[in-house]
Amino acid sequence: MTAVAEQREQSAAAVTSEPVPSVAAPLLVRKPWGLAFWVAVGWLVSVVVSTIVANLVDWKKEVDFLGTVDVTEGRWSKTISATHPFGLNFGGNDILVDLVRGAKNSLVIAAATVILGFLVGGTLGMVAGYFRGRVDTILSFFANVLLSVPPLLFILLMIAVLSSRGGTGEAQALSSSVGKVSLALGILSIPQIFRVVRASTIQFSQREFVMAARAMGAKVPRILWGDILPNVAKPMLAYGLVSAGAVMVIEGGLSFLGVGVGSGTDTTAWGKQISAASQRADLERAPMVAFIPGLALFLTVLAFNYIGDKARERLENKQAAL
Amino acid sequence: MLKYILRRFAMVIPVLVAVTMLCTAMLSLLPGDAAAVALGVNATPELLAEKRHEFGLDRPFPVRYAKWAGNAVRGDFGTSWKYDGVQVIDLVKQSFPVSVTLAILCVLLSLLIAIPLGVYSAYRVGGRLDRAINTFAFGTLSVPGFVAGLAVLLLFSALFKRVGDDGTVSNIFLRDYVPFFDNPIRCLQSLFAPAVAVSISQSAGFLRIIRTDMATTLQDDFVLMAKSKGMSDRYILARHAFRPSSFTLMTVVGVAVGQLLGNLLIIEGIFTLNGLGGKVFQAINDRDYPVTLGVVCIITVVFVLTTTVIDVLYGVVDPRVRFARKLA
Amino acid sequence: MALLEVTDLVTHFKTDRGIVQAVNGVSFSLDRGQTLGIVGESGSGKSVLSRSIMNLLPRRGVIRSGEVVFDGKVTSTMSSKESRKLYGPGMAMIFQDPMTSLNPVVKIGRQLTEGLTQHFDVKKSVARETAEELLRSVGIPEPKRRLSEYPFQLSGGMRQRVVIASALACGPQMLFADEPTTALDVTVQKTILNLLARQQRERDMAMILVTHDLGVVAGRTDEIMVMYAGMVVEKANTTDLFANMRHPYTEALLKSIPKLSDPSHTRLESIPGRPPNLIAPPTGCRFAPRCTYADDWCHKELPPLAEDPESPGHFFRCWNPVSVTAVKIASKPETADASAASAPAGAN
């Protein structure tokens, strides 16, 4: 009989789906994430680590900034050496060093933007999605207005507004800092996040467990915090990662235009490095100088997108399964 | 039906007003003195004051906006502050068709690539080709626009460079822009390279949307039913599955056209095209309010119009929406 | 010769969790004009069976074996292109949910005429007339107007009628009705079933009625096949089945149907236990874990599908069949050899 009992247990466990015990459970299921996923994670981790390390180490002493061969004389490949594994750029700087320095700003901006966007956009989205009615109409209208403005133009305007004041008759060149760019991008991302969170909240508010909480007399903040937020947060995680990637692209574009981070000589960003290289007439002789930072940007965005996508797949699968 | 259309178009106006108000407000927050920009460093205080009065900068914001809006509705966007006496309309007139043609071309090219590949991927979901396409699309999706632009520029200039007998260097794909109706072929040639650059990532986005939607639709019962009646796969894909799967794509395409107008700024710069994006960038730098406002206004109008048109198209394509309207 | 001959049909699916043994060796035959009822719960394999016979399975991840012969042709090995010619004039299927069986954005007219224009070389006007006639014959009022309408403009019962019309458009020789009434109101169910029966009579069509509800097949079928865990556990002509059911599962199914004649507050009978695990099926009889008559031998050895010697044409798969007068097919291990030798013919 025990054999039969065992059989029963086996069949019961395998066929019927296990109830999901906690919010994070889908992410912890044993199914392997895949090699590509871990490679992406590895790349991001190494980028982050390298910026942290670079901050701590004062490399000006360690690394020989100016190489021995000037790129303009020969091809880029000639500038590669043991101390300069990626060679030198047109200004004579080590490309790898520049990459690491540029990474920091891009990552910080991406993180700050996403955080700002979620804090403001997410909260407003939950409020609008839960209460509906007049609040929702007003908030949605503003969101739509903001979304109707071409993003790049809006950012330019914002950065112009935030640009350093002072000076007299001259038209000020647009300059900015990490803070300004993050603020501008953050404000721009608010309506998009607002929309997504709102839709998700509406969906969840109609589920029974929210009605049950209300029937039990739970107060609104508690419902929002305890019931809706955990459920809405799951798909938001994936969305946040993908957003981070998108923000990096826009930020790259901004610094490419010269509007991004770094009017000072000490700050740099990948976009700026790309634009500096691409504006030279002899770019054709050493295109890699522009493409290495471009590749770095591409890989990082790709990593964000991939991880976000995989996470979303995971979470969606479990929800849609049965 | 007509009422529905009119109602949707009526919504355009409040949004337009809000956007232009926002822009005016932001512009007035810009540091730097527009009058000074216009007159140069050597202007005397009296001249500056006069200029400021001319620009209306000494009036309060609501008055300024009302004046501008009143003129704008009649089509008068005022004169540029930087280029004395030049009408905003004239400045914009040349750039508008460039950007619009480019935007349309980008979208068409992306659709041309995305639809066949997307439909095929959904049809053979999980197959080797599908996985390859999907992976490739995912990769290209992550390529930043300006990187793609640079790459295409270099590639095209390397591949298609031709040195003439008299030593002049020419390139069939990097010619100057010519309006479409003047010389379609040359126009397309001039815009082909930037369109390719944009569609690298744009087509990937479209492809994924079509693939997802179509893969979902193909799981629907009515597809199996059609198959059980003996319809061929090609018939089912084209006449049964495509229509219900195209809704998301329609929305995205509509949004893309509008957004492109603004975002093409970078691409226009790389390929040295005289488009709206470049104009507005310059205008912001110059504190040229009327031009900025004018361009932003136009871009926004186009954007809101396209999304509204798409909304209306929804009703045409999806009979359920149409009839819901009738009942409502 | 029978219209349809199915021999040892096996259909397995490759999934992430393992190989799902959906259909495990099913055989039966069907003549023109006959009605076969296939009864079973979810997971019994009945829907997979009908789709396997019609070659409507997914392209990848399917393991098949066995043979299907339809109208003299071997169809189980046909390519999808060849199978397509069968559909319409040969076999047709109607599905469970009328809400999803019709394309919501395509007019009804086209959904009816497309089969006609595909299989027969008819002009559009002729096809439309035929479609109108079809709608009339399934009892839809104002058929001409309906042709230009969309499915969402009709009620559920109406939609199912349209589905039936579109399946019957090309005059198939055999119709699979996969739970045709499950998604409909009870009051509508009877009318739909009657409609199917009438169409069948008028067209001299064979029909396979797949359902989980014994009540649906009672009185409407010539033969009934009960399936469990991908296998046939009982097969008999309808009167025989209800009069002398042999398999405990069939008995349990019948017992679980509440009757009007029962006194009020009679407890509903249900079958204990869970549905079978199709990936790692238990050894022995698949129903044993839930069977009230099961003994040790049942858990060890899978019973063969055997014919009841006293009632030819009545097959069952059980070591401890219901009904005292039923002949047991030897359940004791000691007499295993003797029983193997004396096992009746027709075992599957």
mmCIF file of N, CA and C in Angstrom, chain C residues 149-253:
data_model
loop_
_atom_site.group_PDB
_atom_site.id
_atom_site.type_symbol
_atom_site.label_atom_id
_atom_site.label_comp_id
_atom_site.label_asym_id
_atom_site.label_seq_id
_atom_site.Cartn_x
_atom_site.Cartn_y
_atom_site.Cartn_z
ATOM 1 N N GLU C 149 -22.734 40.069 -40.965
ATOM 2 C CA GLU C 149 -22.508 40.451 -39.582
ATOM 3 C C GLU C 149 -21.284 39.766 -39.020
ATOM 4 N N TYR C 150 -20.908 40.217 -37.826
ATOM 5 C CA TYR C 150 -19.747 39.651 -37.165
ATOM 6 C C TYR C 150 -20.180 38.744 -36.019
ATOM 7 N N PRO C 151 -19.325 37.809 -35.647
ATOM 8 C CA PRO C 151 -19.723 36.835 -34.624
ATOM 9 C C PRO C 151 -20.172 37.470 -33.310
ATOM 10 N N PHE C 152 -19.578 38.588 -32.937
ATOM 11 C CA PHE C 152 -19.925 39.113 -31.612
ATOM 12 C C PHE C 152 -21.343 39.666 -31.574
ATOM 13 N N GLN C 153 -21.958 39.760 -32.743
ATOM 14 C CA GLN C 153 -23.331 40.262 -32.774
ATOM 15 C C GLN C 153 -24.347 39.168 -32.524
ATOM 16 N N LEU C 154 -23.879 37.943 -32.308
ATOM 17 C CA LEU C 154 -24.798 36.840 -32.073
ATOM 18 C C LEU C 154 -24.645 36.291 -30.675
ATOM 19 N N SER C 155 -25.687 35.616 -30.193
ATOM 20 C CA SER C 155 -25.597 35.002 -28.879
ATOM 21 C C SER C 155 -24.783 33.713 -28.982
ATOM 22 N N GLY C 156 -24.463 33.153 -27.809
ATOM 23 C CA GLY C 156 -23.633 31.946 -27.773
ATOM 24 C C GLY C 156 -24.234 30.791 -28.544
ATOM 25 N N GLY C 157 -25.531 30.560 -28.333
ATOM 26 C CA GLY C 157 -26.177 29.460 -29.032
ATOM 27 C C GLY C 157 -26.171 29.667 -30.538
ATOM 28 N N MET C 158 -26.428 30.887 -30.946
ATOM 29 C CA MET C 158 -26.415 31.216 -32.367
ATOM 30 C C MET C 158 -25.034 30.982 -32.955
ATOM 31 N N ARG C 159 -24.036 31.406 -32.176
ATOM 32 C CA ARG C 159 -22.672 31.244 -32.676
ATOM 33 C C ARG C 159 -22.332 29.789 -32.887
ATOM 34 N N GLN C 160 -22.751 28.956 -31.968
ATOM 35 C CA GLN C 160 -22.453 27.535 -32.129
ATOM 36 C C GLN C 160 -23.149 26.993 -33.372
ATOM 37 N N ARG C 161 -24.336 27.507 -33.644
ATOM 38 C CA ARG C 161 -25.009 27.081 -34.871
ATOM 39 C C ARG C 161 -24.212 27.469 -36.099
ATOM 40 N N VAL C 162 -23.669 28.673 -36.054
ATOM 41 C CA VAL C 162 -22.837 29.118 -37.182
ATOM 42 C C VAL C 162 -21.618 28.227 -37.317
ATOM 43 N N VAL C 163 -21.028 27.879 -36.173
ATOM 44 C CA VAL C 163 -19.861 26.991 -36.212
ATOM 45 C C VAL C 163 -20.239 25.673 -36.864
ATOM 46 N N ILE C 164 -21.381 25.153 -36.456
ATOM 47 C CA ILE C 164 -21.828 23.888 -37.041
ATOM 48 C C ILE C 164 -22.035 24.047 -38.539
ATOM 49 N N ALA C 165 -22.691 25.141 -38.902
ATOM 50 C CA ALA C 165 -22.932 25.370 -40.332
ATOM 51 C C ALA C 165 -21.627 25.418 -41.101
ATOM 52 N N SER C 166 -20.646 26.123 -40.535
ATOM 53 C CA SER C 166 -19.402 26.270 -41.279
ATOM 54 C C SER C 166 -18.655 24.952 -41.362
ATOM 55 N N ALA C 167 -18.804 24.108 -40.330
ATOM 56 C CA ALA C 167 -18.140 22.808 -40.395
ATOM 57 C C ALA C 167 -18.818 21.904 -41.422
ATOM 58 N N LEU C 168 -20.132 22.039 -41.509
ATOM 59 C CA LEU C 168 -20.877 21.157 -42.410
ATOM 60 C C LEU C 168 -20.933 21.679 -43.833
ATOM 61 N N ALA C 169 -20.374 22.836 -44.056
ATOM 62 C CA ALA C 169 -20.521 23.503 -45.353
ATOM 63 C C ALA C 169 -20.156 22.605 -46.521
ATOM 64 N N CYS C 170 -19.084 21.842 -46.369
ATOM 65 C CA CYS C 170 -18.630 21.044 -47.509
ATOM 66 C C CYS C 170 -19.164 19.630 -47.481
ATOM 67 N N GLY C 171 -20.141 19.391 -46.631
ATOM 68 C CA GLY C 171 -20.751 18.081 -46.611
ATOM 69 C C GLY C 171 -19.813 16.966 -46.211
ATOM 70 N N PRO C 172 -19.254 17.046 -45.001
ATOM 71 C CA PRO C 172 -18.272 16.035 -44.604
ATOM 72 C C PRO C 172 -18.916 14.684 -44.378
ATOM 73 N N GLN C 173 -18.108 13.643 -44.521
ATOM 74 C CA GLN C 173 -18.597 12.298 -44.273
ATOM 75 C C GLN C 173 -18.590 11.981 -42.785
ATOM 76 N N MET C 174 -17.735 12.700 -42.060
ATOM 77 C CA MET C 174 -17.633 12.424 -40.639
ATOM 78 C C MET C 174 -17.432 13.720 -39.880
ATOM 79 N N LEU C 175 -18.079 13.833 -38.742
ATOM 80 C CA LEU C 175 -17.975 15.046 -37.954
ATOM 81 C C LEU C 175 -17.494 14.716 -36.554
ATOM 82 N N PHE C 176 -16.471 15.458 -36.089
ATOM 83 C CA PHE C 176 -16.057 15.369 -34.693
ATOM 84 C C PHE C 176 -16.735 16.516 -33.949
ATOM 85 N N ALA C 177 -17.470 16.187 -32.908
ATOM 86 C CA ALA C 177 -18.063 17.255 -32.106
ATOM 87 C C ALA C 177 -17.379 17.209 -30.748
ATOM 88 N N ASP C 178 -16.437 18.142 -30.539
ATOM 89 C CA ASP C 178 -15.635 18.127 -29.313
ATOM 90 C C ASP C 178 -16.295 18.997 -28.258
ATOM 91 N N GLU C 179 -17.015 18.382 -27.343
ATOM 92 C CA GLU C 179 -17.728 19.097 -26.290
ATOM 93 C C GLU C 179 -18.561 20.245 -26.867
ATOM 94 N N PRO C 180 -19.470 19.942 -27.778
ATOM 95 C CA PRO C 180 -20.153 21.017 -28.491
ATOM 96 C C PRO C 180 -21.086 21.836 -27.620
ATOM 97 N N THR C 181 -21.478 21.296 -26.492
ATOM 98 C CA THR C 181 -22.460 22.034 -25.703
ATOM 99 C C THR C 181 -21.952 22.468 -24.341
ATOM 100 N N THR C 182 -20.719 22.149 -24.034
ATOM 101 C CA THR C 182 -20.218 22.429 -22.701
ATOM 102 C C THR C 182 -20.256 23.912 -22.359
ATOM 103 N N ALA C 183 -20.013 24.746 -23.347
ATOM 104 C CA ALA C 183 -19.936 26.180 -23.052
ATOM 105 C C ALA C 183 -21.284 26.870 -23.171
ATOM 106 N N LEU C 184 -22.344 26.110 -23.381
ATOM 107 C CA LEU C 184 -23.653 26.734 -23.607
ATOM 108 C C LEU C 184 -24.575 26.539 -22.419
ATOM 109 N N ASP C 185 -25.602 27.378 -22.382
ATOM 110 C CA ASP C 185 -26.620 27.224 -21.356
ATOM 111 C C ASP C 185 -27.304 25.880 -21.502
ATOM 112 N N VAL C 186 -27.776 25.381 -20.377
ATOM 113 C CA VAL C 186 -28.415 24.071 -20.391
ATOM 114 C C VAL C 186 -29.609 24.044 -21.347
ATOM 115 N N THR C 187 -30.350 25.121 -21.349
ATOM 116 C CA THR C 187 -31.544 25.126 -22.207
ATOM 117 C C THR C 187 -31.175 25.065 -23.677
ATOM 118 N N VAL C 188 -30.030 25.612 -24.000
ATOM 119 C CA VAL C 188 -29.619 25.626 -25.406
ATOM 120 C C VAL C 188 -28.987 24.302 -25.801
ATOM 121 N N GLN C 189 -28.422 23.620 -24.818
ATOM 122 C CA GLN C 189 -27.701 22.381 -25.119
ATOM 123 C C GLN C 189 -28.563 21.392 -25.890
ATOM 124 N N LYS C 190 -29.769 21.230 -25.401
ATOM 125 C CA LYS C 190 -30.618 20.203 -26.037
ATOM 126 C C LYS C 190 -30.881 20.548 -27.491
ATOM 127 N N THR C 191 -31.183 21.810 -27.755
ATOM 128 C CA THR C 191 -31.483 22.186 -29.137
ATOM 129 C C THR C 191 -30.285 21.953 -30.044
ATOM 130 N N ILE C 192 -29.102 22.270 -29.544
ATOM 131 C CA ILE C 192 -27.920 22.064 -30.366
ATOM 132 C C ILE C 192 -27.704 20.590 -30.650
ATOM 133 N N LEU C 193 -27.857 19.772 -29.623
ATOM 134 C CA LEU C 193 -27.658 18.339 -29.825
ATOM 135 C C LEU C 193 -28.693 17.790 -30.804
ATOM 136 N N ASN C 194 -29.921 18.275 -30.679
ATOM 137 C CA ASN C 194 -30.946 17.812 -31.624
ATOM 138 C C ASN C 194 -30.602 18.240 -33.037
ATOM 139 N N LEU C 195 -30.099 19.453 -33.143
ATOM 140 C CA LEU C 195 -29.706 19.952 -34.452
ATOM 141 C C LEU C 195 -28.639 19.063 -35.065
ATOM 142 N N LEU C 196 -27.658 18.718 -34.249
ATOM 143 C CA LEU C 196 -26.588 17.854 -34.748
ATOM 144 C C LEU C 196 -27.152 16.519 -35.205
ATOM 145 N N ALA C 197 -28.064 15.977 -34.384
ATOM 146 C CA ALA C 197 -28.623 14.673 -34.733
ATOM 147 C C ALA C 197 -29.382 14.750 -36.049
ATOM 148 N N ARG C 198 -30.125 15.829 -36.233
ATOM 149 C CA ARG C 198 -30.921 15.947 -37.459
ATOM 150 C C ARG C 198 -30.027 16.086 -38.672
ATOM 151 N N GLN C 199 -28.994 16.925 -38.541
ATOM 152 C CA GLN C 199 -28.056 17.096 -39.657
ATOM 153 C C GLN C 199 -27.399 15.775 -40.007
ATOM 154 N N GLN C 200 -27.114 15.025 -38.959
ATOM 155 C CA GLN C 200 -26.442 13.756 -39.196
ATOM 156 C C GLN C 200 -27.337 12.818 -39.997
ATOM 157 N N ARG C 201 -28.601 12.799 -39.589
ATOM 158 C CA ARG C 201 -29.531 11.924 -40.297
ATOM 159 C C ARG C 201 -29.660 12.359 -41.738
ATOM 160 N N GLU C 202 -29.874 13.654 -41.939
ATOM 161 C CA GLU C 202 -30.103 14.140 -43.307
ATOM 162 C C GLU C 202 -28.905 13.898 -44.216
ATOM 163 N N ARG C 203 -27.718 13.971 -43.650
ATOM 164 C CA ARG C 203 -26.533 13.844 -44.496
ATOM 165 C C ARG C 203 -25.926 12.453 -44.461
ATOM 166 N N ASP C 204 -26.523 11.562 -43.691
ATOM 167 C CA ASP C 204 -25.958 10.232 -43.536
ATOM 168 C C ASP C 204 -24.482 10.335 -43.132
ATOM 169 N N MET C 205 -24.262 11.090 -42.088
ATOM 170 C CA MET C 205 -22.912 11.446 -41.689
ATOM 171 C C MET C 205 -22.540 10.646 -40.461
ATOM 172 N N ALA C 206 -21.296 10.226 -40.343
ATOM 173 C CA ALA C 206 -20.834 9.601 -39.114
ATOM 174 C C ALA C 206 -20.479 10.696 -38.132
ATOM 175 N N MET C 207 -20.668 10.471 -36.873
ATOM 176 C CA MET C 207 -20.360 11.508 -35.900
ATOM 177 C C MET C 207 -19.668 10.928 -34.686
ATOM 178 N N ILE C 208 -18.672 11.639 -34.218
ATOM 179 C CA ILE C 208 -18.017 11.260 -32.972
ATOM 180 C C ILE C 208 -18.291 12.376 -31.973
ATOM 181 N N LEU C 209 -19.009 12.051 -30.932
ATOM 182 C CA LEU C 209 -19.427 13.040 -29.949
ATOM 183 C C LEU C 209 -18.533 12.882 -28.730
ATOM 184 N N VAL C 210 -17.677 13.887 -28.517
ATOM 185 C CA VAL C 210 -16.730 13.805 -27.413
ATOM 186 C C VAL C 210 -17.261 14.647 -26.263
ATOM 187 N N THR C 211 -17.339 14.076 -25.083
ATOM 188 C CA THR C 211 -17.872 14.839 -23.970
ATOM 189 C C THR C 211 -17.428 14.243 -22.645
ATOM 190 N N HIS C 212 -17.650 14.999 -21.571
ATOM 191 C CA HIS C 212 -17.354 14.452 -20.255
ATOM 192 C C HIS C 212 -18.660 14.054 -19.574
ATOM 193 N N ASP C 213 -19.735 14.318 -20.257
ATOM 194 C CA ASP C 213 -21.061 14.175 -19.658
ATOM 195 C C ASP C 213 -21.771 12.952 -20.210
ATOM 196 N N LEU C 214 -21.943 11.950 -19.379
ATOM 197 C CA LEU C 214 -22.625 10.735 -19.827
ATOM 198 C C LEU C 214 -24.046 11.054 -20.279
ATOM 199 N N GLY C 215 -24.639 12.057 -19.643
ATOM 200 C CA GLY C 215 -26.005 12.405 -19.997
ATOM 201 C C GLY C 215 -26.143 12.846 -21.437
ATOM 202 N N VAL C 216 -25.086 13.445 -21.978
ATOM 203 C CA VAL C 216 -25.149 13.930 -23.353
ATOM 204 C C VAL C 216 -25.204 12.774 -24.343
ATOM 205 N N VAL C 217 -24.471 11.715 -24.028
ATOM 206 C CA VAL C 217 -24.396 10.625 -25.004
ATOM 207 C C VAL C 217 -25.518 9.598 -24.853
ATOM 208 N N ALA C 218 -26.166 9.630 -23.700
ATOM 209 C CA ALA C 218 -27.234 8.643 -23.504
ATOM 210 C C ALA C 218 -28.326 8.894 -24.525
ATOM 211 N N GLY C 219 -28.705 7.884 -25.263
ATOM 212 C CA GLY C 219 -29.799 8.040 -26.196
ATOM 213 C C GLY C 219 -29.454 8.753 -27.480
ATOM 214 N N ARG C 220 -28.227 9.205 -27.616
ATOM 215 C CA ARG C 220 -27.886 9.887 -28.867
ATOM 216 C C ARG C 220 -26.789 9.185 -29.636
ATOM 217 N N THR C 221 -26.270 8.124 -29.043
ATOM 218 C CA THR C 221 -25.146 7.470 -29.706
ATOM 219 C C THR C 221 -25.454 6.002 -29.928
ATOM 220 N N ASP C 222 -24.773 5.432 -30.911
ATOM 221 C CA ASP C 222 -24.894 3.990 -31.136
ATOM 222 C C ASP C 222 -23.942 3.238 -30.238
ATOM 223 N N GLU C 223 -22.726 3.795 -30.116
ATOM 224 C CA GLU C 223 -21.706 3.129 -29.320
ATOM 225 C C GLU C 223 -21.035 4.149 -28.418
ATOM 226 N N ILE C 224 -20.567 3.695 -27.289
ATOM 227 C CA ILE C 224 -19.884 4.595 -26.362
ATOM 228 C C ILE C 224 -18.528 4.023 -26.007
ATOM 229 N N MET C 225 -17.538 4.928 -25.957
ATOM 230 C CA MET C 225 -16.193 4.517 -25.578
ATOM 231 C C MET C 225 -15.796 5.374 -24.384
ATOM 232 N N VAL C 226 -15.461 4.738 -23.286
ATOM 233 C CA VAL C 226 -15.066 5.496 -22.104
ATOM 234 C C VAL C 226 -13.549 5.508 -22.014
ATOM 235 N N MET C 227 -12.999 6.699 -21.843
ATOM 236 C CA MET C 227 -11.543 6.801 -21.799
ATOM 237 C C MET C 227 -11.061 7.286 -20.452
ATOM 238 N N TYR C 228 -9.927 6.771 -20.065
ATOM 239 C CA TYR C 228 -9.298 7.244 -18.838
ATOM 240 C C TYR C 228 -7.795 7.168 -19.021
ATOM 241 N N ALA C 229 -7.113 8.263 -18.697
ATOM 242 C CA ALA C 229 -5.654 8.286 -18.775
ATOM 243 C C ALA C 229 -5.147 7.827 -20.135
ATOM 244 N N GLY C 230 -5.818 8.277 -21.175
ATOM 245 C CA GLY C 230 -5.317 7.973 -22.513
ATOM 246 C C GLY C 230 -5.647 6.590 -23.014
ATOM 247 N N MET C 231 -6.390 5.806 -22.246
ATOM 248 C CA MET C 231 -6.725 4.465 -22.706
ATOM 249 C C MET C 231 -8.227 4.252 -22.723
ATOM 250 N N VAL C 232 -8.640 3.323 -23.547
ATOM 251 C CA VAL C 232 -10.045 2.941 -23.539
ATOM 252 C C VAL C 232 -10.261 2.015 -22.366
ATOM 253 N N VAL C 233 -11.189 2.352 -21.472
ATOM 254 C CA VAL C 233 -11.432 1.450 -20.349
ATOM 255 C C VAL C 233 -12.735 0.678 -20.509
ATOM 256 N N GLU C 234 -13.630 1.204 -21.365
ATOM 257 C CA GLU C 234 -14.822 0.431 -21.650
ATOM 258 C C GLU C 234 -15.375 0.861 -22.999
ATOM 259 N N LYS C 235 -15.843 -0.123 -23.732
ATOM 260 C CA LYS C 235 -16.412 0.196 -25.045
ATOM 261 C C LYS C 235 -17.578 -0.751 -25.286
ATOM 262 N N ALA C 236 -18.725 -0.190 -25.595
ATOM 263 C CA ALA C 236 -19.893 -1.056 -25.823
ATOM 264 C C ALA C 236 -20.930 -0.254 -26.573
ATOM 265 N N ASN C 237 -21.946 -0.954 -27.093
ATOM 266 C CA ASN C 237 -23.020 -0.158 -27.674
ATOM 267 C C ASN C 237 -23.836 0.413 -26.524
ATOM 268 N N THR C 238 -24.510 1.511 -26.812
ATOM 269 C CA THR C 238 -25.044 2.355 -25.751
ATOM 270 C C THR C 238 -25.951 1.624 -24.771
ATOM 271 N N THR C 239 -26.898 0.868 -25.296
ATOM 272 C CA THR C 239 -27.822 0.208 -24.366
ATOM 273 C C THR C 239 -27.080 -0.746 -23.460
ATOM 274 N N ASP C 240 -26.157 -1.490 -24.035
ATOM 275 C CA ASP C 240 -25.381 -2.430 -23.237
ATOM 276 C C ASP C 240 -24.613 -1.734 -22.129
ATOM 277 N N LEU C 241 -24.026 -0.602 -22.486
ATOM 278 C CA LEU C 241 -23.198 0.100 -21.516
ATOM 279 C C LEU C 241 -24.020 0.516 -20.312
ATOM 280 N N PHE C 242 -25.166 1.112 -20.574
ATOM 281 C CA PHE C 242 -25.957 1.600 -19.451
ATOM 282 C C PHE C 242 -26.618 0.463 -18.693
ATOM 283 N N ALA C 243 -26.902 -0.591 -19.410
ATOM 284 C CA ALA C 243 -27.552 -1.710 -18.726
ATOM 285 C C ALA C 243 -26.555 -2.518 -17.918
ATOM 286 N N ASN C 244 -25.416 -2.781 -18.508
ATOM 287 C CA ASN C 244 -24.463 -3.679 -17.842
ATOM 288 C C ASN C 244 -23.081 -3.082 -17.778
ATOM 289 N N MET C 245 -22.919 -1.973 -17.104
ATOM 290 C CA MET C 245 -21.574 -1.427 -17.137
ATOM 291 C C MET C 245 -20.617 -2.280 -16.345
ATOM 292 N N ARG C 246 -19.426 -2.363 -16.826
ATOM 293 C CA ARG C 246 -18.446 -3.257 -16.242
ATOM 294 C C ARG C 246 -17.354 -2.498 -15.515
ATOM 295 N N HIS C 247 -16.926 -1.400 -16.077
ATOM 296 C CA HIS C 247 -15.752 -0.750 -15.494
ATOM 297 C C HIS C 247 -16.156 0.147 -14.328
ATOM 298 N N PRO C 248 -15.402 0.083 -13.234
ATOM 299 C CA PRO C 248 -15.722 0.914 -12.057
ATOM 300 C C PRO C 248 -15.767 2.393 -12.389
ATOM 301 N N TYR C 249 -14.971 2.836 -13.327
ATOM 302 C CA TYR C 249 -14.957 4.259 -13.658
ATOM 303 C C TYR C 249 -16.281 4.657 -14.296
ATOM 304 N N THR C 250 -16.754 3.814 -15.205
ATOM 305 C CA THR C 250 -18.040 4.091 -15.837
ATOM 306 C C THR C 250 -19.137 4.146 -14.787
ATOM 307 N N GLU C 251 -19.059 3.194 -13.876
ATOM 308 C CA GLU C 251 -20.054 3.166 -12.821
ATOM 309 C C GLU C 251 -19.988 4.442 -11.992
ATOM 310 N N ALA C 252 -18.775 4.836 -11.650
ATOM 311 C CA ALA C 252 -18.619 6.046 -10.844
ATOM 312 C C ALA C 252 -19.151 7.264 -11.592
ATOM 313 N N LEU C 253 -18.895 7.321 -12.900
ATOM 314 C CA LEU C 253 -19.400 8.430 -13.703
ATOM 315 C C LEU C 253 -20.918 8.499 -13.634
#
